Amino acid sequence: MQQSPHGQWSSRWVFILAATGSAVGLGNIWKFPYTAGENGGGAFILMYLLCVFAIGIPVMLAEIMLGRRGQRSPINAMHNLAVEAEQHSIWKLIGWSGVVAGCLILSFYSVIAGWALAYIPKMLLGTFSGIEAEQAGAVFKGLIGNAWILLLWHTLFMLMVIVVIARGLEKGLERAVSVLMPALFMLLIVLVLYAAFSSGAFMQGVHFMFDADFHALFYPNCTPEQTDCAFSGQGVLSAMGLAFFSLSIGMGAIMMYGAYLPKDTSITSSAVTIAVADTLVALLAGLAIFPIVFANHLDPAEGPGLVFVSLPIAFGHMDGGMFFGTLFFLLLVFAAWTSAFSLLEPVVAWLVESWKISRAQAAIGSGIFIWLLGILSVLSFNAWSEFKPLAFLAETPFADKTFFDLFDYLTSNIMLPIGGLFIAIFAAWVMTQAARREELDAEPPDMSYKTWLFLIRYITPIGVALVFLNAIGVFS
Ligand code: PHE
């Protein structure tokens, strides 16, 4: 296959950093804690870990492999691969669904990243010094209640993403991730230590995260006294959706980065490293946040505001809190930024390959489109917070959702898992054995190759199917 026209990573290490940069983002630090909180904690986290290891890692490996063999943006890479396997080019649809999902995700992702941007000046100005839970909540509500302010930060974040992608990613991106990722990791550890020693509720946080209470997962909003609670498979679906979202798999972002991977690098160990780092950051974020939540009598199920309300309280009471707080939100922005690159890159690479326009034109054009789409999410938190576009689908999970909620639910819980399912089917059943072995350097008898093949052939597809069936209530 002809080599990618967009360039290559300069080393395996840079690829790992960039892919980890894609994986580690708002999903770990913002979404993981509040979704775990909404679904009762421990049992949810257990399901999440199960999904990461049994489904996530095999799919990530498959995606990197397909990307490197296809050498193009996901749409054209899947076309190349289908031709190579002498199959219909309908497999391109995997790439198309990825491009659509990428646009939808980036549209709301940028709005949330905008919240983190807005918190940087707030921290700097000492808005949170000595603050109590109630006031911290009011500051957050004040921010999301103002559409114009949200729009401003959303615009700024989109501009930041467009500028980097327009320039070509290697120089800017490669340098940025090698500094930012280790710094983010270290800061999280500082925060966990703070939560461990000063919140007074560290063990409460640990119990919430690691005591598996399946009743809380399957029967949401149900007190122990109630006997007539309704079963719901939505929690498990959310755990799987979050695993896909957090690992950046199922939509071609990792496939795109795989296309830039030099031929002589090991895919298997890279995939495991990325997934383990991603999981570690999510767990650390939980350990930093839940003790603060319990120490301040906040509600772990309070939703998307959780991190923006709980952490400022900790910073507000910590020596040097203004400094660490500013640094934290700065790093959260960088984490989101390095993820956003991988959401836009597949769209831009496809435009460049297929429409013969320049990278800059492609980045600006697609960026404007996504920016416009993001306005629907901006309004979901204020003017349109009561507007539920799919309210007519009563009794479905879609009925009570704003645009923001819908985009999030549709991508994480439906599009990414289905994308991942078809990626698994293609890699496991459609691609030739010889091509697979060549990409994964598998000389028989190779145990890690065989394990992967077993997981991707049987466990991944069956697992995804079971979670979906459970979510529509087939087993209840
Ligand atoms: N993995 C990113 C995060 O956790 C989000 C993302 C999803 C990025 C899908 C790329 C593709 O924040």
mmCIF file with all atom_site columns, N, CA and C in Angstrom, residues 417-457:
data_model
loop_
_atom_site.group_PDB
_atom_site.id
_atom_site.type_symbol
_atom_site.label_atom_id
_atom_site.label_alt_id
_atom_site.label_comp_id
_atom_site.label_asym_id
_atom_site.label_entity_id
_atom_site.label_seq_id
_atom_site.pdbx_PDB_ins_code
_atom_site.Cartn_x
_atom_site.Cartn_y
_atom_site.Cartn_z
_atom_site.occupancy
_atom_site.B_iso_or_equiv
_atom_site.pdbx_formal_charge
_atom_site.auth_seq_id
_atom_site.auth_comp_id
_atom_site.auth_asym_id
_atom_site.auth_atom_id
_atom_site.pdbx_PDB_model_num
ATOM 1   N N  . PRO A 1 417 ? -19.536 1.985   20.145 1.00 0.00 ? 417 PRO A N  1
ATOM 2   C CA . PRO A 1 417 ? -19.573 0.521   20.266 1.00 0.00 ? 417 PRO A CA 1
ATOM 3   C C  . PRO A 1 417 ? -19.902 -0.178  18.941 1.00 0.00 ? 417 PRO A C  1
ATOM 4   N N  . ILE A 1 418 ? -20.819 0.387   18.148 1.00 0.00 ? 418 ILE A N  1
ATOM 5   C CA . ILE A 1 418 ? -21.140 -0.270  16.875 1.00 0.00 ? 418 ILE A CA 1
ATOM 6   C C  . ILE A 1 418 ? -19.957 -0.154  15.913 1.00 0.00 ? 418 ILE A C  1
ATOM 7   N N  . GLY A 1 419 ? -19.317 1.007   15.903 1.00 0.00 ? 419 GLY A N  1
ATOM 8   C CA . GLY A 1 419 ? -18.104 1.161   15.088 1.00 0.00 ? 419 GLY A CA 1
ATOM 9   C C  . GLY A 1 419 ? -17.066 0.131   15.501 1.00 0.00 ? 419 GLY A C  1
ATOM 10  N N  . GLY A 1 420 ? -16.882 -0.008  16.820 1.00 0.00 ? 420 GLY A N  1
ATOM 11  C CA . GLY A 1 420 ? -15.900 -0.967  17.332 1.00 0.00 ? 420 GLY A CA 1
ATOM 12  C C  . GLY A 1 420 ? -16.253 -2.394  16.965 1.00 0.00 ? 420 GLY A C  1
ATOM 13  N N  . LEU A 1 421 ? -17.559 -2.692  16.988 1.00 0.00 ? 421 LEU A N  1
ATOM 14  C CA . LEU A 1 421 ? -18.018 -4.035  16.626 1.00 0.00 ? 421 LEU A CA 1
ATOM 15  C C  . LEU A 1 421 ? -17.618 -4.375  15.189 1.00 0.00 ? 421 LEU A C  1
ATOM 16  N N  . PHE A 1 422 ? -17.868 -3.429  14.279 1.00 0.00 ? 422 PHE A N  1
ATOM 17  C CA . PHE A 1 422 ? -17.538 -3.708  12.880 1.00 0.00 ? 422 PHE A CA 1
ATOM 18  C C  . PHE A 1 422 ? -16.033 -3.710  12.625 1.00 0.00 ? 422 PHE A C  1
ATOM 19  N N  . ILE A 1 423 ? -15.308 -2.871  13.375 1.00 0.00 ? 423 ILE A N  1
ATOM 20  C CA . ILE A 1 423 ? -13.840 -2.916  13.273 1.00 0.00 ? 423 ILE A CA 1
ATOM 21  C C  . ILE A 1 423 ? -13.352 -4.301  13.687 1.00 0.00 ? 423 ILE A C  1
ATOM 22  N N  . ALA A 1 424 ? -13.940 -4.820  14.783 1.00 0.00 ? 424 ALA A N  1
ATOM 23  C CA . ALA A 1 424 ? -13.552 -6.148  15.261 1.00 0.00 ? 424 ALA A CA 1
ATOM 24  C C  . ALA A 1 424 ? -13.879 -7.210  14.216 1.00 0.00 ? 424 ALA A C  1
ATOM 25  N N  . ILE A 1 425 ? -15.084 -7.127  13.656 1.00 0.00 ? 425 ILE A N  1
ATOM 26  C CA . ILE A 1 425 ? -15.480 -8.137  12.673 1.00 0.00 ? 425 ILE A CA 1
ATOM 27  C C  . ILE A 1 425 ? -14.551 -8.089  11.460 1.00 0.00 ? 425 ILE A C  1
ATOM 28  N N  . PHE A 1 426 ? -14.238 -6.881  11.011 1.00 0.00 ? 426 PHE A N  1
ATOM 29  C CA . PHE A 1 426 ? -13.361 -6.774  9.841  1.00 0.00 ? 426 PHE A CA 1
ATOM 30  C C  . PHE A 1 426 ? -11.984 -7.351  10.144 1.00 0.00 ? 426 PHE A C  1
ATOM 31  N N  . ALA A 1 427 ? -11.414 -6.924  11.288 1.00 0.00 ? 427 ALA A N  1
ATOM 32  C CA . ALA A 1 427 ? -10.053 -7.364  11.613 1.00 0.00 ? 427 ALA A CA 1
ATOM 33  C C  . ALA A 1 427 ? -10.003 -8.867  11.873 1.00 0.00 ? 427 ALA A C  1
ATOM 34  N N  . ALA A 1 428 ? -11.072 -9.412  12.444 1.00 0.00 ? 428 ALA A N  1
ATOM 35  C CA . ALA A 1 428 ? -11.029 -10.811 12.861 1.00 0.00 ? 428 ALA A CA 1
ATOM 36  C C  . ALA A 1 428 ? -11.465 -11.780 11.770 1.00 0.00 ? 428 ALA A C  1
ATOM 37  N N  . TRP A 1 429 ? -12.417 -11.363 10.955 1.00 0.00 ? 429 TRP A N  1
ATOM 38  C CA . TRP A 1 429 ? -13.027 -12.314 10.027 1.00 0.00 ? 429 TRP A CA 1
ATOM 39  C C  . TRP A 1 429 ? -12.848 -11.968 8.557  1.00 0.00 ? 429 TRP A C  1
ATOM 40  N N  . VAL A 1 430 ? -12.599 -10.710 8.228  1.00 0.00 ? 430 VAL A N  1
ATOM 41  C CA . VAL A 1 430 ? -12.579 -10.331 6.819  1.00 0.00 ? 430 VAL A CA 1
ATOM 42  C C  . VAL A 1 430 ? -11.159 -10.229 6.283  1.00 0.00 ? 430 VAL A C  1
ATOM 43  N N  . MET A 1 431 ? -10.302 -9.592  7.038  1.00 0.00 ? 431 MET A N  1
ATOM 44  C CA . MET A 1 431 ? -8.916  -9.431  6.634  1.00 0.00 ? 431 MET A CA 1
ATOM 45  C C  . MET A 1 431 ? -8.245  -10.804 6.513  1.00 0.00 ? 431 MET A C  1
ATOM 46  N N  . THR A 1 432 ? -7.260  -10.926 5.637  1.00 0.00 ? 432 THR A N  1
ATOM 47  C CA . THR A 1 432 ? -6.619  -12.239 5.497  1.00 0.00 ? 432 THR A CA 1
ATOM 48  C C  . THR A 1 432 ? -5.667  -12.494 6.667  1.00 0.00 ? 432 THR A C  1
ATOM 49  N N  . GLN A 1 433 ? -5.523  -13.764 6.951  1.00 0.00 ? 433 GLN A N  1
ATOM 50  C CA . GLN A 1 433 ? -4.640  -14.192 8.031  1.00 0.00 ? 433 GLN A CA 1
ATOM 51  C C  . GLN A 1 433 ? -3.220  -13.672 7.791  1.00 0.00 ? 433 GLN A C  1
ATOM 52  N N  . ALA A 1 434 ? -2.783  -13.728 6.532  1.00 0.00 ? 434 ALA A N  1
ATOM 53  C CA . ALA A 1 434 ? -1.409  -13.325 6.209  1.00 0.00 ? 434 ALA A CA 1
ATOM 54  C C  . ALA A 1 434 ? -1.197  -11.844 6.522  1.00 0.00 ? 434 ALA A C  1
ATOM 55  N N  . ALA A 1 435 ? -2.179  -11.006 6.152  1.00 0.00 ? 435 ALA A N  1
ATOM 56  C CA . ALA A 1 435 ? -2.057  -9.562  6.393  1.00 0.00 ? 435 ALA A CA 1
ATOM 57  C C  . ALA A 1 435 ? -1.992  -9.273  7.883  1.00 0.00 ? 435 ALA A C  1
ATOM 58  N N  . ARG A 1 436 ? -2.864  -9.947  8.635  1.00 0.00 ? 436 ARG A N  1
ATOM 59  C CA . ARG A 1 436 ? -2.879  -9.765  10.084 1.00 0.00 ? 436 ARG A CA 1
ATOM 60  C C  . ARG A 1 436 ? -1.552  -10.128 10.714 1.00 0.00 ? 436 ARG A C  1
ATOM 61  N N  . ARG A 1 437 ? -1.057  -11.303 10.316 1.00 0.00 ? 437 ARG A N  1
ATOM 62  C CA . ARG A 1 437 ? 0.204   -11.765 10.897 1.00 0.00 ? 437 ARG A CA 1
ATOM 63  C C  . ARG A 1 437 ? 1.342   -10.820 10.540 1.00 0.00 ? 437 ARG A C  1
ATOM 64  N N  . GLU A 1 438 ? 1.325   -10.320 9.329  1.00 0.00 ? 438 GLU A N  1
ATOM 65  C CA . GLU A 1 438 ? 2.408   -9.429  8.912  1.00 0.00 ? 438 GLU A CA 1
ATOM 66  C C  . GLU A 1 438 ? 2.401   -8.156  9.767  1.00 0.00 ? 438 GLU A C  1
ATOM 67  N N  . GLU A 1 439 ? 1.213   -7.568  9.974  1.00 0.00 ? 439 GLU A N  1
ATOM 68  C CA . GLU A 1 439 ? 1.137   -6.338  10.747 1.00 0.00 ? 439 GLU A CA 1
ATOM 69  C C  . GLU A 1 439 ? 1.512   -6.566  12.207 1.00 0.00 ? 439 GLU A C  1
ATOM 70  N N  . LEU A 1 440 ? 1.116   -7.700  12.747 1.00 0.00 ? 440 LEU A N  1
ATOM 71  C CA . LEU A 1 440 ? 1.347   -7.934  14.173 1.00 0.00 ? 440 LEU A CA 1
ATOM 72  C C  . LEU A 1 440 ? 2.604   -8.742  14.429 1.00 0.00 ? 440 LEU A C  1
ATOM 73  N N  . ASP A 1 441 ? 3.422   -8.935  13.401 1.00 0.00 ? 441 ASP A N  1
ATOM 74  C CA . ASP A 1 441 ? 4.676   -9.689  13.548 1.00 0.00 ? 441 ASP A CA 1
ATOM 75  C C  . ASP A 1 441 ? 4.470   -11.023 14.212 1.00 0.00 ? 441 ASP A C  1
ATOM 76  N N  . ALA A 1 442 ? 3.400   -11.702 13.894 1.00 0.00 ? 442 ALA A N  1
ATOM 77  C CA . ALA A 1 442 ? 3.117   -12.935 14.625 1.00 0.00 ? 442 ALA A CA 1
ATOM 78  C C  . ALA A 1 442 ? 3.725   -14.140 13.926 1.00 0.00 ? 442 ALA A C  1
ATOM 79  N N  . GLU A 1 443 ? 4.677   -14.754 14.574 1.00 0.00 ? 443 GLU A N  1
ATOM 80  C CA . GLU A 1 443 ? 5.241   -16.004 14.091 1.00 0.00 ? 443 GLU A CA 1
ATOM 81  C C  . GLU A 1 443 ? 4.619   -17.102 14.932 1.00 0.00 ? 443 GLU A C  1
ATOM 82  N N  . PRO A 1 444 ? 4.000   -18.104 14.303 1.00 0.00 ? 444 PRO A N  1
ATOM 83  C CA . PRO A 1 444 ? 3.395   -19.144 15.145 1.00 0.00 ? 444 PRO A CA 1
ATOM 84  C C  . PRO A 1 444 ? 4.468   -19.913 15.912 1.00 0.00 ? 444 PRO A C  1
ATOM 85  N N  . PRO A 1 445 ? 4.208   -20.359 17.140 1.00 0.00 ? 445 PRO A N  1
ATOM 86  C CA . PRO A 1 445 ? 2.983   -20.129 17.920 1.00 0.00 ? 445 PRO A CA 1
ATOM 87  C C  . PRO A 1 445 ? 3.164   -18.889 18.781 1.00 0.00 ? 445 PRO A C  1
ATOM 88  N N  . ASP A 1 446 ? 2.403   -17.848 18.516 1.00 0.00 ? 446 ASP A N  1
ATOM 89  C CA . ASP A 1 446 ? 2.566   -16.612 19.270 1.00 0.00 ? 446 ASP A CA 1
ATOM 90  C C  . ASP A 1 446 ? 1.373   -16.462 20.214 1.00 0.00 ? 446 ASP A C  1
ATOM 91  N N  . MET A 1 447 ? 1.661   -16.567 21.499 1.00 0.00 ? 447 MET A N  1
ATOM 92  C CA . MET A 1 447 ? 0.565   -16.584 22.464 1.00 0.00 ? 447 MET A CA 1
ATOM 93  C C  . MET A 1 447 ? -0.225  -15.275 22.497 1.00 0.00 ? 447 MET A C  1
ATOM 94  N N  . SER A 1 448 ? 0.484   -14.127 22.438 1.00 0.00 ? 448 SER A N  1
ATOM 95  C CA . SER A 1 448 ? -0.279  -12.882 22.542 1.00 0.00 ? 448 SER A CA 1
ATOM 96  C C  . SER A 1 448 ? -1.147  -12.691 21.289 1.00 0.00 ? 448 SER A C  1
ATOM 97  N N  . TYR A 1 449 ? -0.639  -13.124 20.145 1.00 0.00 ? 449 TYR A N  1
ATOM 98  C CA . TYR A 1 449 ? -1.450  -13.034 18.926 1.00 0.00 ? 449 TYR A CA 1
ATOM 99  C C  . TYR A 1 449 ? -2.691  -13.913 19.027 1.00 0.00 ? 449 TYR A C  1
ATOM 100 N N  . LYS A 1 450 ? -2.467  -15.121 19.524 1.00 0.00 ? 450 LYS A N  1
ATOM 101 C CA . LYS A 1 450 ? -3.599  -16.058 19.629 1.00 0.00 ? 450 LYS A CA 1
ATOM 102 C C  . LYS A 1 450 ? -4.641  -15.554 20.633 1.00 0.00 ? 450 LYS A C  1
ATOM 103 N N  . THR A 1 451 ? -4.156  -15.006 21.739 1.00 0.00 ? 451 THR A N  1
ATOM 104 C CA . THR A 1 451 ? -5.091  -14.479 22.732 1.00 0.00 ? 451 THR A CA 1
ATOM 105 C C  . THR A 1 451 ? -5.916  -13.368 22.112 1.00 0.00 ? 451 THR A C  1
ATOM 106 N N  . TRP A 1 452 ? -5.232  -12.451 21.428 1.00 0.00 ? 452 TRP A N  1
ATOM 107 C CA . TRP A 1 452 ? -5.935  -11.347 20.798 1.00 0.00 ? 452 TRP A CA 1
ATOM 108 C C  . TRP A 1 452 ? -6.971  -11.858 19.804 1.00 0.00 ? 452 TRP A C  1
ATOM 109 N N  . LEU A 1 453 ? -6.556  -12.830 18.972 1.00 0.00 ? 453 LEU A N  1
ATOM 110 C CA . LEU A 1 453 ? -7.461  -13.324 17.944 1.00 0.00 ? 453 LEU A CA 1
ATOM 111 C C  . LEU A 1 453 ? -8.714  -13.934 18.578 1.00 0.00 ? 453 LEU A C  1
ATOM 112 N N  . PHE A 1 454 ? -8.508  -14.633 19.681 1.00 0.00 ? 454 PHE A N  1
ATOM 113 C CA . PHE A 1 454 ? -9.658  -15.221 20.367 1.00 0.00 ? 454 PHE A CA 1
ATOM 114 C C  . PHE A 1 454 ? -10.587 -14.121 20.895 1.00 0.00 ? 454 PHE A C  1
ATOM 115 N N  . LEU A 1 455 ? -9.976  -13.122 21.547 1.00 0.00 ? 455 LEU A N  1
ATOM 116 C CA . LEU A 1 455 ? -10.797 -12.047 22.102 1.00 0.00 ? 455 LEU A CA 1
ATOM 117 C C  . LEU A 1 455 ? -11.560 -11.312 20.998 1.00 0.00 ? 455 LEU A C  1
ATOM 118 N N  . ILE A 1 456 ? -10.887 -10.953 19.940 1.00 0.00 ? 456 ILE A N  1
ATOM 119 C CA . ILE A 1 456 ? -11.502 -10.113 18.914 1.00 0.00 ? 456 ILE A CA 1
ATOM 120 C C  . ILE A 1 456 ? -12.523 -10.906 18.085 1.00 0.00 ? 456 ILE A C  1
ATOM 121 N N  . ARG A 1 457 ? -12.312 -12.233 17.964 1.00 0.00 ? 457 ARG A N  1
ATOM 122 C CA . ARG A 1 457 ? -13.253 -13.043 17.190 1.00 0.00 ? 457 ARG A CA 1
ATOM 123 C C  . ARG A 1 457 ? -14.541 -13.298 17.952 1.00 0.00 ? 457 ARG A C  1
#
